[in-house]
Coordinates of C-alpha atoms in Angstrom, one line a residue:
M1 CA 74.7 90.2 160.5
R2 CA 73.3 90.4 157.2
H3 CA 74.1 92.8 154.6
P4 CA 72.2 94.5 151.6
L5 CA 73.6 94.1 148.2
V6 CA 75.6 97.1 147.3
P7 CA 76.1 98.5 143.7
L8 CA 79.7 98.3 143.5
C9 CA 80.5 100.7 141.0
A10 CA 78.6 103.4 142.6
L11 CA 80.1 102.6 145.7
A12 CA 83.7 102.6 144.5
G13 CA 83.2 105.7 142.8
A14 CA 81.8 107.5 146.0
V15 CA 84.7 106.1 147.9
L16 CA 87.5 107.7 145.5
L17 CA 85.6 111.0 145.5
A18 CA 85.3 110.9 149.3
S19 CA 88.8 110.0 149.8
G20 CA 90.4 112.1 147.4
C21 CA 92.2 108.9 145.9
S22 CA 93.1 108.3 142.6
P23 CA 92.5 104.6 141.6
G24 CA 95.9 103.3 142.3
S25 CA 96.6 105.1 145.6
S26 CA 96.0 103.7 149.0
P27 CA 94.2 105.8 151.6
A28 CA 96.4 103.6 154.3
A29 CA 99.7 104.5 153.0
G30 CA 99.3 107.2 150.5
G31 CA 100.2 105.0 147.4
R32 CA 101.2 101.2 147.1
Q33 CA 104.6 100.0 147.7
A34 CA 105.9 96.9 146.1
P35 CA 106.4 94.2 148.5
A36 CA 110.1 93.2 149.2
S37 CA 111.3 90.0 147.3
Q38 CA 110.9 86.8 149.2
A39 CA 113.9 85.1 150.5
A40 CA 112.8 81.7 148.9
A41 CA 110.1 81.4 146.5
S42 CA 108.3 78.2 146.6
H43 CA 107.6 78.2 142.9
V44 CA 109.3 78.6 139.7
A45 CA 108.3 80.9 136.7
V46 CA 106.9 78.9 133.9
K47 CA 109.4 79.1 130.8
D48 CA 106.3 79.8 128.4
P49 CA 103.7 82.0 130.0
A50 CA 101.7 82.1 126.4
G51 CA 101.3 78.3 126.4
I52 CA 99.2 78.3 129.8
G53 CA 97.7 81.8 129.2
V54 CA 99.4 83.4 132.1
N55 CA 97.8 87.0 133.0
E56 CA 98.5 88.4 136.5
L57 CA 96.5 91.4 135.7
G58 CA 93.4 89.3 135.6
Q59 CA 90.5 89.4 137.9
V60 CA 90.5 87.6 141.5
P61 CA 87.3 86.4 143.1
V62 CA 87.1 87.4 146.7
L63 CA 84.4 85.2 148.0
M64 CA 82.3 86.2 151.0
Y65 CA 80.7 83.8 153.5
H66 CA 78.8 84.4 156.9
Q67 CA 76.9 81.4 158.4
L68 CA 76.9 77.9 157.5
T69 CA 73.5 76.1 158.7
E70 CA 71.5 73.3 157.5
K71 CA 68.4 75.6 157.3
P72 CA 69.3 78.9 155.6
A73 CA 67.4 81.8 156.7
S74 CA 68.8 84.4 154.0
V75 CA 70.7 84.8 151.1
Y76 CA 74.0 85.2 153.1
D77 CA 73.6 81.5 154.6
R78 CA 74.9 78.3 153.1
T79 CA 74.7 75.0 154.0
P80 CA 77.8 73.0 154.9
A81 CA 77.2 70.9 151.7
D82 CA 76.8 73.9 149.5
F83 CA 80.1 75.2 151.0
R84 CA 81.7 71.9 150.6
A85 CA 80.8 71.8 146.9
E86 CA 82.2 75.2 146.2
L87 CA 85.5 74.4 147.6
E88 CA 85.4 71.4 145.6
R89 CA 84.7 73.3 142.5
L90 CA 87.7 75.8 143.2
A91 CA 90.0 73.1 143.7
R92 CA 89.0 71.4 140.4
E93 CA 89.5 74.7 138.7
K94 CA 92.8 75.0 140.0
Y95 CA 92.3 77.8 142.5
V96 CA 94.7 78.4 145.4
P97 CA 93.3 80.3 148.6
V98 CA 95.4 83.1 149.6
T99 CA 94.8 85.6 152.5
A100 CA 93.5 89.0 152.1
R101 CA 96.5 90.2 153.6
D102 CA 98.8 88.5 151.0
F103 CA 96.4 89.4 148.1
Q104 CA 96.0 93.1 148.8
T105 CA 99.8 93.7 149.0
G106 CA 100.7 91.5 145.9
R107 CA 102.3 88.8 147.7
I108 CA 100.7 86.0 145.7
D109 CA 102.7 82.8 145.7
I110 CA 101.0 80.2 143.8
P111 CA 102.0 77.5 141.3
A112 CA 102.1 78.5 137.5
G113 CA 98.7 77.7 135.8
T114 CA 96.8 78.3 138.9
H115 CA 94.4 81.1 140.1
P116 CA 94.3 82.9 143.5
V117 CA 91.1 83.0 145.3
V118 CA 90.3 84.9 148.8
L119 CA 87.9 83.2 151.1
T120 CA 86.7 85.6 153.6
F121 CA 84.4 85.1 156.3
D122 CA 82.5 87.7 158.4
D123 CA 80.9 88.1 161.9
S124 CA 83.0 85.3 163.4
T125 CA 80.1 82.9 163.7
N126 CA 80.4 79.4 165.6
S127 CA 79.6 77.8 162.2
Q128 CA 83.0 79.1 160.9
V129 CA 85.2 78.2 163.8
R130 CA 84.4 75.9 166.7
L131 CA 87.1 73.8 168.7
G132 CA 86.2 70.7 170.5
Q133 CA 87.8 69.5 173.7
D134 CA 90.6 68.0 171.9
G135 CA 91.4 71.4 170.6
K136 CA 90.6 70.3 166.8
P137 CA 87.8 72.0 164.5
V138 CA 84.3 70.3 165.1
P139 CA 83.2 68.6 162.0
G140 CA 81.0 70.5 159.8
T141 CA 82.7 74.1 160.4
A142 CA 84.1 76.0 157.7
V143 CA 87.9 75.4 159.1
A144 CA 87.3 71.6 159.2
I145 CA 85.8 71.4 155.7
L146 CA 88.7 73.6 154.6
A147 CA 90.9 71.2 156.0
E148 CA 89.2 68.1 154.4
T149 CA 89.3 69.6 151.0
A150 CA 92.9 70.4 151.3
K151 CA 94.0 66.9 152.4
K152 CA 91.8 65.6 149.4
H153 CA 93.3 68.4 147.0
P154 CA 97.0 68.9 148.3
G155 CA 97.3 71.9 145.9
F156 CA 94.4 73.7 147.6
K157 CA 95.9 75.6 150.8
P158 CA 93.6 75.6 153.9
V159 CA 93.8 79.2 154.3
A160 CA 91.2 82.1 154.7
T161 CA 90.6 85.3 156.2
F162 CA 88.2 85.7 159.1
F163 CA 86.7 89.2 159.6
V164 CA 85.9 89.2 163.4
N165 CA 83.9 91.2 165.9
A166 CA 84.5 91.4 169.7
D167 CA 83.8 88.3 171.6
A168 CA 84.3 86.2 168.5
F169 CA 83.5 82.4 168.2
S170 CA 81.6 82.4 171.6
A171 CA 81.2 78.6 171.8
T172 CA 85.1 78.4 171.8
G173 CA 86.2 81.8 173.2
S174 CA 88.0 84.6 171.6
A175 CA 91.2 83.8 172.9
K176 CA 91.4 80.1 172.1
A177 CA 89.7 80.5 168.4
L178 CA 92.0 83.5 167.4
T179 CA 95.0 81.9 168.7
W180 CA 94.2 78.7 167.0
L181 CA 93.6 80.7 163.8
K182 CA 96.9 82.4 163.9
K183 CA 98.7 79.3 164.7
N184 CA 97.4 77.6 161.7
G185 CA 98.1 79.9 159.1
Y186 CA 94.7 81.9 158.9
E187 CA 94.5 85.6 158.9
V188 CA 92.3 87.5 161.4
G189 CA 90.8 90.8 160.3
N190 CA 88.7 93.3 161.6
H191 CA 85.0 93.7 161.2
T192 CA 84.6 96.7 164.2
D193 CA 83.8 95.5 167.6
R194 CA 80.2 95.3 167.5
H195 CA 79.4 95.4 163.8
Q196 CA 78.3 99.1 163.6
N197 CA 77.2 100.9 160.5
L198 CA 80.1 103.1 159.9
G199 CA 78.2 105.2 157.4
S200 CA 75.8 106.2 160.3
L201 CA 78.5 107.5 162.6
D202 CA 80.2 110.7 162.6
Q203 CA 84.2 110.4 162.1
A204 CA 84.9 110.0 165.6
G205 CA 82.3 107.4 166.2
A206 CA 83.6 105.3 163.1
A207 CA 87.2 105.4 164.2
K208 CA 86.3 104.3 167.8
A209 CA 84.2 101.3 166.3
I210 CA 87.2 100.3 164.1
A211 CA 90.0 100.8 166.8
A212 CA 87.8 98.9 169.3
G213 CA 87.5 96.0 167.0
Q214 CA 91.3 96.2 166.3
Q215 CA 92.1 96.3 170.1
A216 CA 89.8 93.2 170.7
I217 CA 91.8 91.1 168.3
L218 CA 95.1 92.2 169.8
T219 CA 93.8 91.5 173.2
A220 CA 92.6 88.1 172.4
G221 CA 95.9 86.9 170.6
G222 CA 94.8 87.2 167.0
G223 CA 98.0 88.7 165.8
D224 CA 100.5 91.5 166.7
R225 CA 99.3 93.5 163.4
V226 CA 95.9 93.5 161.6
T227 CA 96.1 94.7 158.2
S228 CA 92.6 93.9 156.7
L229 CA 89.3 95.4 157.5
A230 CA 85.8 94.2 156.1
L231 CA 83.1 97.1 156.5
P232 CA 79.9 96.1 158.3
F233 CA 76.9 96.2 155.9
G234 CA 79.4 97.1 153.1
A235 CA 79.1 100.9 154.6
M236 CA 81.8 103.3 153.9
P237 CA 82.6 105.8 156.6
Q238 CA 81.3 109.3 155.9
Q239 CA 85.1 110.2 155.6
A240 CA 86.2 107.3 153.7
G241 CA 89.9 107.5 154.7
V242 CA 88.7 106.8 158.2
A243 CA 88.3 103.1 157.2
A244 CA 92.1 102.6 156.4
K245 CA 93.7 104.6 158.9
G246 CA 93.2 106.0 162.3
T247 CA 94.5 106.0 165.9
G248 CA 95.5 102.6 166.7
Y249 CA 95.0 101.0 163.1
R250 CA 96.2 101.2 159.7
Y251 CA 94.8 98.8 156.9
D252 CA 96.6 97.8 153.6
G253 CA 92.9 96.7 152.5
V254 CA 89.3 97.6 153.1
Y255 CA 86.6 95.1 151.8
L256 CA 83.2 95.9 150.6
V257 CA 80.0 94.0 150.1
G258 CA 80.1 94.0 146.3
A259 CA 78.8 92.0 143.6
N260 CA 81.8 91.2 141.2
P261 CA 85.6 90.1 141.3
S262 CA 88.4 92.6 142.1
V263 CA 90.9 93.5 139.7
S264 CA 94.7 92.3 140.1
P265 CA 96.4 93.9 142.8
F266 CA 99.0 94.8 140.2
D267 CA 96.7 96.6 138.0
K268 CA 96.7 100.5 138.3
A269 CA 93.0 100.1 138.8
F270 CA 93.1 98.4 142.0
T271 CA 91.8 100.4 145.0
P272 CA 92.9 98.9 148.2
G273 CA 90.6 101.2 150.0
A274 CA 87.6 99.7 148.3
I275 CA 87.8 95.8 147.5
P276 CA 85.1 94.3 146.1
R277 CA 83.7 91.0 147.3
I278 CA 81.3 88.1 145.8
R279 CA 78.6 86.8 148.0
S280 CA 78.7 82.8 147.9
A281 CA 75.5 81.7 146.3
G282 CA 74.2 78.6 144.1
P283 CA 73.0 79.4 140.5
K284 CA 69.2 79.2 141.5
D285 CA 69.7 81.3 144.9
A286 CA 68.0 84.8 145.1
D287 CA 70.1 87.3 143.5
A288 CA 72.2 84.7 141.8
E289 CA 73.3 87.1 139.3
F290 CA 75.6 88.9 142.0
G291 CA 76.8 85.4 143.4
S292 CA 79.7 83.3 143.2
S293 CA 78.3 80.6 140.9
R294 CA 77.6 83.2 138.2
W295 CA 81.0 84.7 138.3
L296 CA 83.0 81.6 138.7
D297 CA 81.3 80.4 135.5
K298 CA 82.4 83.7 133.9
L299 CA 86.1 83.5 134.9
A300 CA 86.0 79.9 133.8
E301 CA 85.7 81.0 130.3
G302 CA 89.3 82.0 130.6
K303 CA 88.9 85.5 129.2
N304 CA 90.3 87.4 132.0
W305 CA 91.0 85.6 134.9
Y306 CA 94.2 85.7 136.9
V307 CA 96.8 83.0 135.8
S308 CA 99.9 82.7 137.7
D309 CA 103.3 82.5 136.3
G310 CA 104.7 80.5 139.4
D311 CA 107.1 83.1 140.3
P312 CA 106.0 85.7 143.2
N313 CA 108.6 88.0 142.4
T314 CA 107.4 88.7 139.0
V315 CA 104.2 90.2 137.2
A316 CA 103.7 88.4 134.1
F317 CA 100.9 89.3 131.4
P318 CA 100.4 89.6 127.9
R319 CA 102.2 92.5 126.3
V320 CA 99.1 94.3 125.3
A321 CA 98.1 94.9 128.8
Q322 CA 101.4 96.9 129.4
D323 CA 99.6 100.0 130.3
Q324 CA 97.6 98.4 133.1
V325 CA 100.5 97.6 135.4
A326 CA 100.6 99.7 138.7
P327 CA 103.8 102.0 138.8
A328 CA 104.8 100.4 142.3
F329 CA 105.1 96.9 140.4
A330 CA 106.8 98.3 137.1
K331 CA 110.1 96.8 137.9
R332 CA 108.5 93.3 138.3
A333 CA 106.6 93.5 135.1
R334 CA 107.2 90.4 132.8
P335 CA 105.5 91.3 129.6
Y336 CA 105.5 88.5 126.9

């Protein structure tokens, strides 16, 4: 399904007003909690954070993909070659993919000097995930291209979040496809059961659509807990809190159709109930000013992107940004 571009600042403001939440609070949990320390960190904090410009309060691109096709029919379509080129760029520029689940809760475990990126896929199309008779991804699909990029660039993790509807990945079958995704380290998130416009439904109808999508994932074997939701069409329910919490579901992160990077999950301005995403787009595509090529260019200037210190248990940043740290992460703060 395709989405109109949504003016993010207006939408985020509407979400906050409708939900009664302050910028640092979560409609899912009534406020964010700092995640528990990881038992064994796979990386070590850099000794000289200033030397590599560490800033874990910097911006993070959450990229949004839909259909991969050789003949794009809308601004939301990308060719497999375009997708491969974008992944190659991300790898060259030292981005490391993390799931939406880990991003929204601050569990960002990547090497020092690298940048997190969240790769998200909507609508559970066969161009994203399709398995052959041998149980392996069909060449040219998103998961196949991700694996190839990771093999070529060992620091580039083949992980992403797939926001699915009921009857996901029809050519493979929901049960087989979602089980494969879970087994291979991908996250399965909810996109409602039938891609309903939640803004057009009453409170009960919106909650029903979300809960039905959640149940479809659990029934198909996509995980025992679903923690992320992407809003179809970027449309927030009339009562915004319904998106994050209802009977049968509770989400740590709710994702919009936006047009700019997200602030860091450690920043007090981070709003887990309205996380912006960037549409994947080339520099000459329609509405390119809202797309990934433009934003990756801006982030590459290095003025305000997230740069890891290498330690997932600390939040390092220039001391001048001390006031930006969310209270839930204050004990992990490492200003320099």
